[in-house]
Coordinates of C-alpha atoms and ligand atoms in Angstrom, one line a residue:
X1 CA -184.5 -211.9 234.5
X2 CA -181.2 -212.7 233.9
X3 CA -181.0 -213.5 230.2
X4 CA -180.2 -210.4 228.4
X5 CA -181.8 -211.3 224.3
X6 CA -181.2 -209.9 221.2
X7 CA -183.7 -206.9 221.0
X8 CA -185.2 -208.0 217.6
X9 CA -186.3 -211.6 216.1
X10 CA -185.9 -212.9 212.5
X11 CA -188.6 -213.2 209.7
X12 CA -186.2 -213.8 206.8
X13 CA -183.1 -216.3 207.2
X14 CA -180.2 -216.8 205.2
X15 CA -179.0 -220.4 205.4
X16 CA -175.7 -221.4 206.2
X17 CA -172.9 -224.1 205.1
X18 CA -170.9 -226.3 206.7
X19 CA -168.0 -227.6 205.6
X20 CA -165.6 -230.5 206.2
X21 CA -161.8 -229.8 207.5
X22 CA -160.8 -231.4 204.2
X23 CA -162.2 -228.6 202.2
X24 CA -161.1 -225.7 204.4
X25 CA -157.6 -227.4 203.9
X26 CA -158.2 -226.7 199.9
X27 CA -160.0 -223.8 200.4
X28 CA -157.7 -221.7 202.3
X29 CA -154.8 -223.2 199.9
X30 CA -156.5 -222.2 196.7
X31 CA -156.9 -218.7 198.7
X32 CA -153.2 -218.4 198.9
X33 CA -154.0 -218.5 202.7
X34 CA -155.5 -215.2 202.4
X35 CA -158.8 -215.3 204.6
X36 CA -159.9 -211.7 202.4
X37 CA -159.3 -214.3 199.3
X38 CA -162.2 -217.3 200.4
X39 CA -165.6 -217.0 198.5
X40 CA -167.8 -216.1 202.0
X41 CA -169.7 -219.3 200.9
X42 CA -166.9 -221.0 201.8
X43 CA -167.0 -219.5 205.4
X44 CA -169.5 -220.8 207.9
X45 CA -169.4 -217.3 210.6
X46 CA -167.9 -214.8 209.4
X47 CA -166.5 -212.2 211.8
X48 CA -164.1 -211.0 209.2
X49 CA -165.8 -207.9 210.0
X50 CA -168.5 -205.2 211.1
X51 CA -168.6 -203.0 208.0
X52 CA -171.2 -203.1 205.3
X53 CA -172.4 -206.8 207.0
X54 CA -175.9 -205.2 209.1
X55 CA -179.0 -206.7 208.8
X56 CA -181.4 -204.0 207.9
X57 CA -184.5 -203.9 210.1
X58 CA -188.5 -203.7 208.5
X59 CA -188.2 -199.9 209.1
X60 CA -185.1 -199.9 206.7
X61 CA -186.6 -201.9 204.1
X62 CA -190.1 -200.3 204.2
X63 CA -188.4 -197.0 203.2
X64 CA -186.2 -198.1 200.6
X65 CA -189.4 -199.4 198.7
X66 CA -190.5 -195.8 198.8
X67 CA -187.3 -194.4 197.8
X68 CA -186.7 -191.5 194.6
X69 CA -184.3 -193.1 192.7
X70 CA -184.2 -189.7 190.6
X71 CA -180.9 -188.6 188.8
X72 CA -181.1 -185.5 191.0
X73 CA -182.1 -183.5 194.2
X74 CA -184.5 -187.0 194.9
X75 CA -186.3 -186.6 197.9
X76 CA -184.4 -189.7 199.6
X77 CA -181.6 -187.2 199.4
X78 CA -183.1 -184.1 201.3
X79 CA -184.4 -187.2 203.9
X80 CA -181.1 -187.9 204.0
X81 CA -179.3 -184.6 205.1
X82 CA -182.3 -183.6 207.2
X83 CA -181.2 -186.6 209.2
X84 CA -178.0 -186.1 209.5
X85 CA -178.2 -182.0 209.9
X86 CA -180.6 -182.6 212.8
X87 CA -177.8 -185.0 214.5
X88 CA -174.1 -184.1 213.3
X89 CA -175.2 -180.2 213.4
X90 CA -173.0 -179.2 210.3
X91 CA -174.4 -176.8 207.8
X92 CA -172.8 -178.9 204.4
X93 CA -173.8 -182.4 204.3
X94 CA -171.8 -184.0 201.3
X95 CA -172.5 -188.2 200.7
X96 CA -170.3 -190.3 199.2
X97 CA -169.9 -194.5 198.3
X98 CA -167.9 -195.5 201.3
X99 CA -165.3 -194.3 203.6
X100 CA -162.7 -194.4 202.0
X101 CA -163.9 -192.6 199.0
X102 CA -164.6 -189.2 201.8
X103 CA -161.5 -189.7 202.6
X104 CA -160.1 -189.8 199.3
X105 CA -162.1 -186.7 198.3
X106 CA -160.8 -184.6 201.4
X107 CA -157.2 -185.9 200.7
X108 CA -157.3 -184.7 196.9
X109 CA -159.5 -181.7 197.9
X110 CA -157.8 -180.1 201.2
X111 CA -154.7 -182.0 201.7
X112 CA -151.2 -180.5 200.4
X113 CA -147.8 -182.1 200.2
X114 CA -145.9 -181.5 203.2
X115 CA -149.4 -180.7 205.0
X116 CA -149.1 -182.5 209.0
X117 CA -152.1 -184.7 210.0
X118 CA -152.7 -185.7 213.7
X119 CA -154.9 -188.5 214.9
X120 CA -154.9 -190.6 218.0
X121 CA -154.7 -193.5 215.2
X122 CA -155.7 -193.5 211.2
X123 CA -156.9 -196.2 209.9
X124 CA -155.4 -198.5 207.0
X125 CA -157.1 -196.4 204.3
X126 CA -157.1 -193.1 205.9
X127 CA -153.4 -193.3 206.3
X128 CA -153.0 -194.6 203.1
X129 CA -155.1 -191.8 201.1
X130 CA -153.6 -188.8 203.2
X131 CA -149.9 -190.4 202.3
X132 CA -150.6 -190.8 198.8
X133 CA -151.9 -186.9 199.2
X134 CA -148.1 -186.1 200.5
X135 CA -148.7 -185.4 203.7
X136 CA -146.7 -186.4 207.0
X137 CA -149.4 -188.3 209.2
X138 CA -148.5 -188.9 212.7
X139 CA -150.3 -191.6 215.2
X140 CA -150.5 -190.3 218.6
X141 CA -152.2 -192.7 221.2
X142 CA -151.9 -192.7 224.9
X143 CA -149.3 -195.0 226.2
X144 CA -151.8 -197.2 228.2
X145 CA -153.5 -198.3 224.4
X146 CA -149.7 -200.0 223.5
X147 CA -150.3 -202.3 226.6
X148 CA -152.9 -205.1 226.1
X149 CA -154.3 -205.4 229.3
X150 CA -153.7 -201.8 230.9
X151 CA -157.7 -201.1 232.5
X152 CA -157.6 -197.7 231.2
X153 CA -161.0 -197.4 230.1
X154 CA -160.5 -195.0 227.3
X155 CA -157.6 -196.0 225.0
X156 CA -158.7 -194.5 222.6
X157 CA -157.5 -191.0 223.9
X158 CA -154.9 -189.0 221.6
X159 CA -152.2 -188.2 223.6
X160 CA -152.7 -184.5 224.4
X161 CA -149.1 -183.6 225.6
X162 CA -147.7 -184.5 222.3
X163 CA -150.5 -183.0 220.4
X164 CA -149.8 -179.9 221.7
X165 CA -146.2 -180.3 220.8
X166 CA -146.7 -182.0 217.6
X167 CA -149.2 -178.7 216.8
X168 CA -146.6 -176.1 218.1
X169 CA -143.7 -178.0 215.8
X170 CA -145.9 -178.2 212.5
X171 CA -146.8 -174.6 212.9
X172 CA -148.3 -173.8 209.9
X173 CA -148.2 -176.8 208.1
X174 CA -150.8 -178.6 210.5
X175 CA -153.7 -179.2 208.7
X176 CA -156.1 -181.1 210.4
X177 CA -156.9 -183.4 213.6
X178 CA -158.7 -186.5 213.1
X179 CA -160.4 -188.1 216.3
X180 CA -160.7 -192.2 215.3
X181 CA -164.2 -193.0 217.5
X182 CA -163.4 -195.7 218.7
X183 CA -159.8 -196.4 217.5
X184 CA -160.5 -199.7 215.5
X185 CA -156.6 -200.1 214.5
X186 CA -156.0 -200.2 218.4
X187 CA -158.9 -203.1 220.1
X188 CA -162.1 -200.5 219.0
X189 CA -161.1 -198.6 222.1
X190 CA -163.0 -195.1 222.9
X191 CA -162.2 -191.5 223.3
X192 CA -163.7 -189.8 226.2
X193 CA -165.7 -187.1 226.0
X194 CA -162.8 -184.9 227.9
X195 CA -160.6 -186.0 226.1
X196 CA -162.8 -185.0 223.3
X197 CA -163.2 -181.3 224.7
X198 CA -159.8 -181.0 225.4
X199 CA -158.6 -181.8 221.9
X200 CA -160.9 -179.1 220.8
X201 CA -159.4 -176.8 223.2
X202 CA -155.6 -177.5 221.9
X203 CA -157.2 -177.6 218.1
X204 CA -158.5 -173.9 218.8
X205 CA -155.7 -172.4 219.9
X206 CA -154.0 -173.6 217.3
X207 CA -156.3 -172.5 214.8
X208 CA -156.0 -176.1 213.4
X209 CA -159.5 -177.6 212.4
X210 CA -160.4 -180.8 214.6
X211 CA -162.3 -183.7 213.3
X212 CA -164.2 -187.3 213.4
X213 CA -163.2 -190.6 211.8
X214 CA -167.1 -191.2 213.0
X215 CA -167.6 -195.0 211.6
X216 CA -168.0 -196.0 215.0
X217 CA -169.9 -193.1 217.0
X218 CA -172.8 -194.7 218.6
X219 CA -170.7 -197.3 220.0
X220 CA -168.4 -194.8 221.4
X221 CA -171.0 -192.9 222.8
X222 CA -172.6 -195.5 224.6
X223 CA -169.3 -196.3 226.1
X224 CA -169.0 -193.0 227.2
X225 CA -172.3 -193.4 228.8
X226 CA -171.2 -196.2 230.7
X227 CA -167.6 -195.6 231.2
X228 CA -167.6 -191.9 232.0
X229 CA -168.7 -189.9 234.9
X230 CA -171.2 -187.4 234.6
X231 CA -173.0 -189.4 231.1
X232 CA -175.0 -191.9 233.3
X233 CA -178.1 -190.1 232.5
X234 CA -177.8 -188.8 229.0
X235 CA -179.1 -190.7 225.8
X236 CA -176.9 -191.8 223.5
X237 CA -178.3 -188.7 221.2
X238 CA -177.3 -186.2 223.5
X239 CA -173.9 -187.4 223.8
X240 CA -173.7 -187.8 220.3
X241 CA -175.0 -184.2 219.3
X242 CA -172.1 -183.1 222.3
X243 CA -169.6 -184.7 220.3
X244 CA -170.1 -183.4 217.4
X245 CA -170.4 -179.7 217.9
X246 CA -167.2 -179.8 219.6
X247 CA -165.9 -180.6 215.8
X248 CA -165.7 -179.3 212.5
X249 CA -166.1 -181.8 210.6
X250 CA -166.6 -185.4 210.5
X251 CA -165.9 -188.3 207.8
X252 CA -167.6 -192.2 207.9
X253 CA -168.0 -195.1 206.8
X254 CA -171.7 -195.5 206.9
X255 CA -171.4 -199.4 206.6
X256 CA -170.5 -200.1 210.3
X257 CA -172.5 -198.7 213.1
X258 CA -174.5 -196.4 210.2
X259 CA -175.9 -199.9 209.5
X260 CA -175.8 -199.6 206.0
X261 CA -174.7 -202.5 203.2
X262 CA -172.6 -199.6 201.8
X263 CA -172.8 -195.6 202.2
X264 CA -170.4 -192.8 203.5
X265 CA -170.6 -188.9 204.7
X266 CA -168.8 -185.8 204.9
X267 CA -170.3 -183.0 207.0
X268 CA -168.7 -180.5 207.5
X269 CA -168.8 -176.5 208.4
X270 CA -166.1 -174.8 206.2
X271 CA -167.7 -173.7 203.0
X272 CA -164.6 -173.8 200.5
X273 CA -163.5 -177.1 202.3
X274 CA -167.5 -178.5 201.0
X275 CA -167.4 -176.7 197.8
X276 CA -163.9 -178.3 197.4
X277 CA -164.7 -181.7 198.2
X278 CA -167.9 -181.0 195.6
X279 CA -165.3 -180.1 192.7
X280 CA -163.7 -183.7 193.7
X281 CA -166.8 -185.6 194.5
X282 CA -168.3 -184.4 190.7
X283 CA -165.4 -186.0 188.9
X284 CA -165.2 -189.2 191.1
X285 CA -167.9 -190.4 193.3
X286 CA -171.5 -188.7 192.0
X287 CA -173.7 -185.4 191.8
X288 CA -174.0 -183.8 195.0
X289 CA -177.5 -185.0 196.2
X290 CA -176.4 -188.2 195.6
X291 CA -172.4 -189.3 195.9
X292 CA -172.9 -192.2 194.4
X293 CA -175.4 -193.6 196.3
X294 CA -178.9 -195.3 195.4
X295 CA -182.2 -193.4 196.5
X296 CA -183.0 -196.5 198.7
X297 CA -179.0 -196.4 200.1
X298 CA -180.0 -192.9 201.6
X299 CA -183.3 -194.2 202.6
X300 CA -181.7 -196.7 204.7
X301 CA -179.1 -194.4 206.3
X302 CA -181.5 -191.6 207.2
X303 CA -183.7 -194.8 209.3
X304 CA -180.3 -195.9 210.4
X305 CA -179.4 -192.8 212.1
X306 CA -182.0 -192.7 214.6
X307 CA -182.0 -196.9 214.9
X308 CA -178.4 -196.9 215.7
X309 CA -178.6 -194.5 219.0
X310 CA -181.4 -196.5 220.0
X311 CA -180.3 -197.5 223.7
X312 CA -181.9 -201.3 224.3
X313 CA -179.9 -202.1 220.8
X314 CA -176.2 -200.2 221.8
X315 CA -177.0 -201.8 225.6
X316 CA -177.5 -205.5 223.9
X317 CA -174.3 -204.9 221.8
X318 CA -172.3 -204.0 223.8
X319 CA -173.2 -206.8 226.5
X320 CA -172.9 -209.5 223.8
X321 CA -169.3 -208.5 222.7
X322 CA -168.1 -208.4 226.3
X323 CA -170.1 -211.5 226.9
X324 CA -167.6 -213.0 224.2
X325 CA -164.5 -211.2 225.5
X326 CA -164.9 -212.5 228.9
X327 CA -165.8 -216.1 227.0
X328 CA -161.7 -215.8 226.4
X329 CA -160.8 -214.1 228.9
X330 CA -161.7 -216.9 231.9
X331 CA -159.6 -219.7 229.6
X332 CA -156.8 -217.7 229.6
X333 CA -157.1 -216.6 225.8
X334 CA -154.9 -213.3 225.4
X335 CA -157.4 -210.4 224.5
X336 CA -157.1 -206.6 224.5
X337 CA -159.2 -205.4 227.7
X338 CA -161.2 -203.6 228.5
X339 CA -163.3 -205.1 226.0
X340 CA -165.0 -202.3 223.1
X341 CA -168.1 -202.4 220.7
X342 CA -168.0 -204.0 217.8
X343 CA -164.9 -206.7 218.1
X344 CA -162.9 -208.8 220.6
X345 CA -158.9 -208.1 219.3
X346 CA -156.8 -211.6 220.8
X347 CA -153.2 -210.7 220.9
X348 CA -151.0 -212.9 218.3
X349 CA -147.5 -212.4 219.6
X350 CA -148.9 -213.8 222.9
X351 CA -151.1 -216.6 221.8
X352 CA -148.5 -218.1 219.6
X353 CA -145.0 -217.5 221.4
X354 CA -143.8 -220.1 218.9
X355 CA -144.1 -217.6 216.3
X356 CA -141.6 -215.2 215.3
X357 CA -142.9 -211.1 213.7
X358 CA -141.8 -212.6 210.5
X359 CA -144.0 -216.0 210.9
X360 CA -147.0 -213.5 211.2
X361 CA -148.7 -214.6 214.7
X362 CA -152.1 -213.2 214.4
X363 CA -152.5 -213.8 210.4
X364 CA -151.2 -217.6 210.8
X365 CA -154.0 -217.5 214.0
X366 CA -156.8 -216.1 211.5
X367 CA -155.3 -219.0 209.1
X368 CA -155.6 -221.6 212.0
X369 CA -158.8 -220.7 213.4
X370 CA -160.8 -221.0 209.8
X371 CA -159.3 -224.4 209.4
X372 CA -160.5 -225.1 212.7
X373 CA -163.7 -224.4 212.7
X374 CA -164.8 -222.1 209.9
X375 CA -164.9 -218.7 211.3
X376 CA -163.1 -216.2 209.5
X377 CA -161.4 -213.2 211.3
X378 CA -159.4 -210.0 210.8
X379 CA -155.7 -209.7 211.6
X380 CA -154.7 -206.3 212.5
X381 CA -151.3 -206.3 212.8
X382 CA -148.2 -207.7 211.4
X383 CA -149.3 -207.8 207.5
X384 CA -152.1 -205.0 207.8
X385 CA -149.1 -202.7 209.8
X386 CA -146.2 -203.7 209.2
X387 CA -143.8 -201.9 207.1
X388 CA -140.5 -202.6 205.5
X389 CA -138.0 -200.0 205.1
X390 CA -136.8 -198.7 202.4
X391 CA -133.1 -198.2 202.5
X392 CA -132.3 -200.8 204.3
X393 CA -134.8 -203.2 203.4
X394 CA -135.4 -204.2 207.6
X395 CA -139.4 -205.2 208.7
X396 CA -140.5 -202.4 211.5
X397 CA -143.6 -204.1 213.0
X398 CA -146.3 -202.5 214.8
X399 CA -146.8 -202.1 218.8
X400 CA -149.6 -205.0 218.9
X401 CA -150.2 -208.0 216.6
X402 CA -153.5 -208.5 217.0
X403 CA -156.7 -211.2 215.5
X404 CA -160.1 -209.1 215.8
X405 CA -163.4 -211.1 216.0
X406 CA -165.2 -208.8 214.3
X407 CA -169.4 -208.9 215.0
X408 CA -171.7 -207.6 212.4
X409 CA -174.4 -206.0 213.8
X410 CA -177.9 -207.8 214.4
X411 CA -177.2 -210.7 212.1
X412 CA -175.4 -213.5 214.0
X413 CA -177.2 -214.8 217.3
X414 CA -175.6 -216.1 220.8
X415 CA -175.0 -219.1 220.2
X416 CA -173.3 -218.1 216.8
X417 CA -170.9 -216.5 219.2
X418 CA -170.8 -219.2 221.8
X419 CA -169.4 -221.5 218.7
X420 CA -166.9 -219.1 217.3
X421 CA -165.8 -218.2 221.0
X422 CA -165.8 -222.5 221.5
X423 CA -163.3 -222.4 218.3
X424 CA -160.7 -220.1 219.3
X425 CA -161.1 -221.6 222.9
X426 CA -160.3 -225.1 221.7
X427 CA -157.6 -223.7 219.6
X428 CA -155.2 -221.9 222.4
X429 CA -155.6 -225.4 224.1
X430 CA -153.2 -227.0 220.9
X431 CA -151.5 -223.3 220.6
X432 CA -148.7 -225.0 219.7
X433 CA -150.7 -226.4 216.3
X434 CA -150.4 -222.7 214.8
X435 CA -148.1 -223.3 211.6
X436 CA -146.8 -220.2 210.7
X437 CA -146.7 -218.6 206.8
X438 CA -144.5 -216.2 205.4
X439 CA -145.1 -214.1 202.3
X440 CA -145.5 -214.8 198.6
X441 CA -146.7 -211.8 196.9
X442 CA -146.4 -208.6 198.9
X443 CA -148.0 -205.6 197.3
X444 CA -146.9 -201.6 198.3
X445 CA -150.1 -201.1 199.9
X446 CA -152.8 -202.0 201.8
X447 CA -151.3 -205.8 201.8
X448 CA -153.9 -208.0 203.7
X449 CA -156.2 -207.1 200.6
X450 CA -154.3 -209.6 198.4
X451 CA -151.0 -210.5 199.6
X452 CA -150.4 -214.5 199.3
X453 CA -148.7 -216.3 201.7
X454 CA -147.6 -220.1 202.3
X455 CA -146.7 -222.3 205.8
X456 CA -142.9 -221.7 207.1
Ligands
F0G501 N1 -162.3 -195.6 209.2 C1 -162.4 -196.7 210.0 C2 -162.2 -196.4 211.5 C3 -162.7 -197.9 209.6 O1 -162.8 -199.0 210.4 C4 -162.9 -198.1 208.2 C5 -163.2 -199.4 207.6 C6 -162.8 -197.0 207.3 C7 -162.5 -195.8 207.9 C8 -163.0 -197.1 205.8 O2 -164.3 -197.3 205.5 O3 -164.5 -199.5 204.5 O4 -166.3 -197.8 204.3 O5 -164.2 -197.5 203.1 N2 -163.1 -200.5 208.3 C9 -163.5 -201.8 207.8 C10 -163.2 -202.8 208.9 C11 -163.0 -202.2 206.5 O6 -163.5 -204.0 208.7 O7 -162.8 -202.4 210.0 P1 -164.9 -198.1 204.3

């Protein structure tokens, strides 16, 4: 057969609105045309993103009912680290409420002013939280992820020449090296498993611990199965389980391939980096057999973890994002190739020529394509990146301006994808329709959060 199907059906639905163009037009004013600022009712599919946005399957919900929901050491909690000790490996197993807040507990906990973090890309917050800490934090991809369409089929690679370097420079103020999988910032590209291994290699000889920005592993592992010679024949388990014990720690966001409505992790196999993350996660987050976290939360994560390596559902996801990608590709839409996991990026700068770095390409494209048709995306680029200086008060923009159509997992169908695919379609055909906008209110951090904006 040559229909590939979801690997699941539905037995509870959520109903959906449509609008009128009219009432996107007030919408998106009201929202200071700030997509992050619409009520999602207001939104008909909402690829705005992957994270926290799962459908949670009758396994999940069957053992959340039987969840302890006791003040501490519940049994949903040692469920919980038995999972993820039997996958990740690492003897401290440390939950938290989201990503961000493990990486705002290792940032207060281990990080030092002056301290040098690597990675082949941090993300928004990860950045953020490690710069707020004092430390230097330096991007390093490979040059083929700055090109759009270069076919390399793991751009999510750290550049190992210059991590080398960059390792030899900081000397002793290195402090860690964070592995993205896959590098969401940069199209949701993967790291190879070599490159993996050789990271480790540079990392040891160094002495410098290496770790995993992990929100993303079972994606990356399955393109690795695909992508990467010598994996053909190994579960997505056994490549995960590789992965990690060439690591020494990993952080995540346990709301994206994790499948969980909220949830994070530290694991980890330094004992005074866990029992200083403890000190931090006491004050802050939660008790340690809990971080914050429900009984039923950990209940779903510890199904999750086996669900999400489950090959006939990575094999369908995959297939249905490139299935989407190649949608744009064939009528010409710009998009970063080779298509990842869990998003199709279209490139701003090159769908809207008409638009200069200061007119905001991809965020007046997210803008455009919600008035269009509904659909609400993620720009990742020009307002979530960009940077003004501050002496001399000049914009530096980042490499790639990019609009990601983000596709949370098991909750829209194909045809769902079909119409959003249909809108952005119909959209590069009047390109020239894209009215730019300009900012209004421009917070110091983290902008696309709340930053207003009105048409140039
Ligand atoms: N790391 C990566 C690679 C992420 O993509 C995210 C979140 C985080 C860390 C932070 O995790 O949201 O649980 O606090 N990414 C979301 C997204 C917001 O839409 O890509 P969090």
């Amino acid at each position: 057969m040559k229909t590939v199907i979801e690997p699941y059906r539905s037995r509870v639905i959520e109903p959906m609105r449509v609008t009128t163009r009219g009432e996107r037009e007030r919408f998106i004013r009201e929202a200071g045309y700030n997509p992050f600022l619409l009520k999602a009712e207001q939104v008909l599919i909402d690829l705005v993103t992957d994270s926290g946005t799962s459908a949670l399957s009758t396994r999940q919900w069957s053992a959340m009912h039987g969840s302890d929901e006791s003040f501490t050491g519940s049994r949903s909690f040692y469920r919980f680290r038995e999972a993820v000790q039997r996958l990740f490996g690492h003897a401290f197993v440390i939950p938290c409420h989201q990503g961000r807040a493990g990486e705002h507990l290792i940032a207060r906990a281990v990080v030092r002013p002056g301290d040098v973090i690597f990675a082949n890309t941090h993300f928004a917050t990860t950045r953020e939280n490690f710069e707020e800490a004092g430390a230097d934090v330096r991007d390093l991809p490979i040059a083929e992820a700055l090109d759009r369409t270069s076919p390399h089929t793991f751009k999510g690679n750290i550049d190992l020449e210059r991590l080398e370097a960059g390792l030899a420079e900081a000397g002793s103020r290195a402090r860690m090296v964070i592995l993205t999988v896959t590098d969401n910032s940069r199209g949701g590209q993967p790291v190879s498993m070599a490159n993996v291994r050789a990271a480790h290699d540079i990392c040891g000889r160094h002495a410098v611990p290496l770790w995993l920005d992990a929100a993303r592993f079972a994606e990356n592992c399955y393109l690795v199965k695909l992508r990467e010679e010598g994996y053909a024949e190994r579960s997505p388990r056994e490549i995960a389980r590789e992965l990690f014990r060439l690591t020494d720690g990993v952080f995540m966001s346990m709301k994206k391939d994790a499948l969980g409505n909220t949830g994070g992790l530290i694991t980890l196999e330094d004992e005074a980096w866990a029992e200083a993350i403890r000190v931090r996660l006491l004050s802050s987050e939660g008790i340690p057999t809990g971080g914050g976290l429900a009984g039923r939360d950990l209940e779903a994560l510890a199904v999750a973890l086996d669900e999400m390596l489950e090959e006939d559902y990575l094999s369908y996801r995959i297939y249905s994002t490139r299935r989407l990608g190649e949608q744009l590709q064939a009528a010409g839409v710009p998009v970063v190739t080779p298509f990842g996991a869990h998003a199709v990026y279209v490139d701003g700068r090159a769908f809207c020529p008409h638009l200069s770095n200061e007119q905001l390409p991809a965020w007046s494209l997210s803008v455009a394509l919600y008035l269009h048709s509904g659909v609400r995306s993620w720009e990742t680029g020009n307002v979530m990146q960009g940077r003004e200086d501050a002496t001399s008060g000049a914009w530096r923009w980042p490499d790639l301006d990019l609009l990601r159509l983000a596709i949370p997992r098991r909750v829209y169908s194909q045809s769902h994808l079909d119409y959003a695919g249909e809108a952005v379609i119909e959209l590069f055909q009047q390109r020239e329709s894209v009215r730019g906008l300009r900012f209004v209110y421009h917070p110091p951090a983290l902008a696309q959060f709340v930053a207003t904006f009105e048409p140039v």
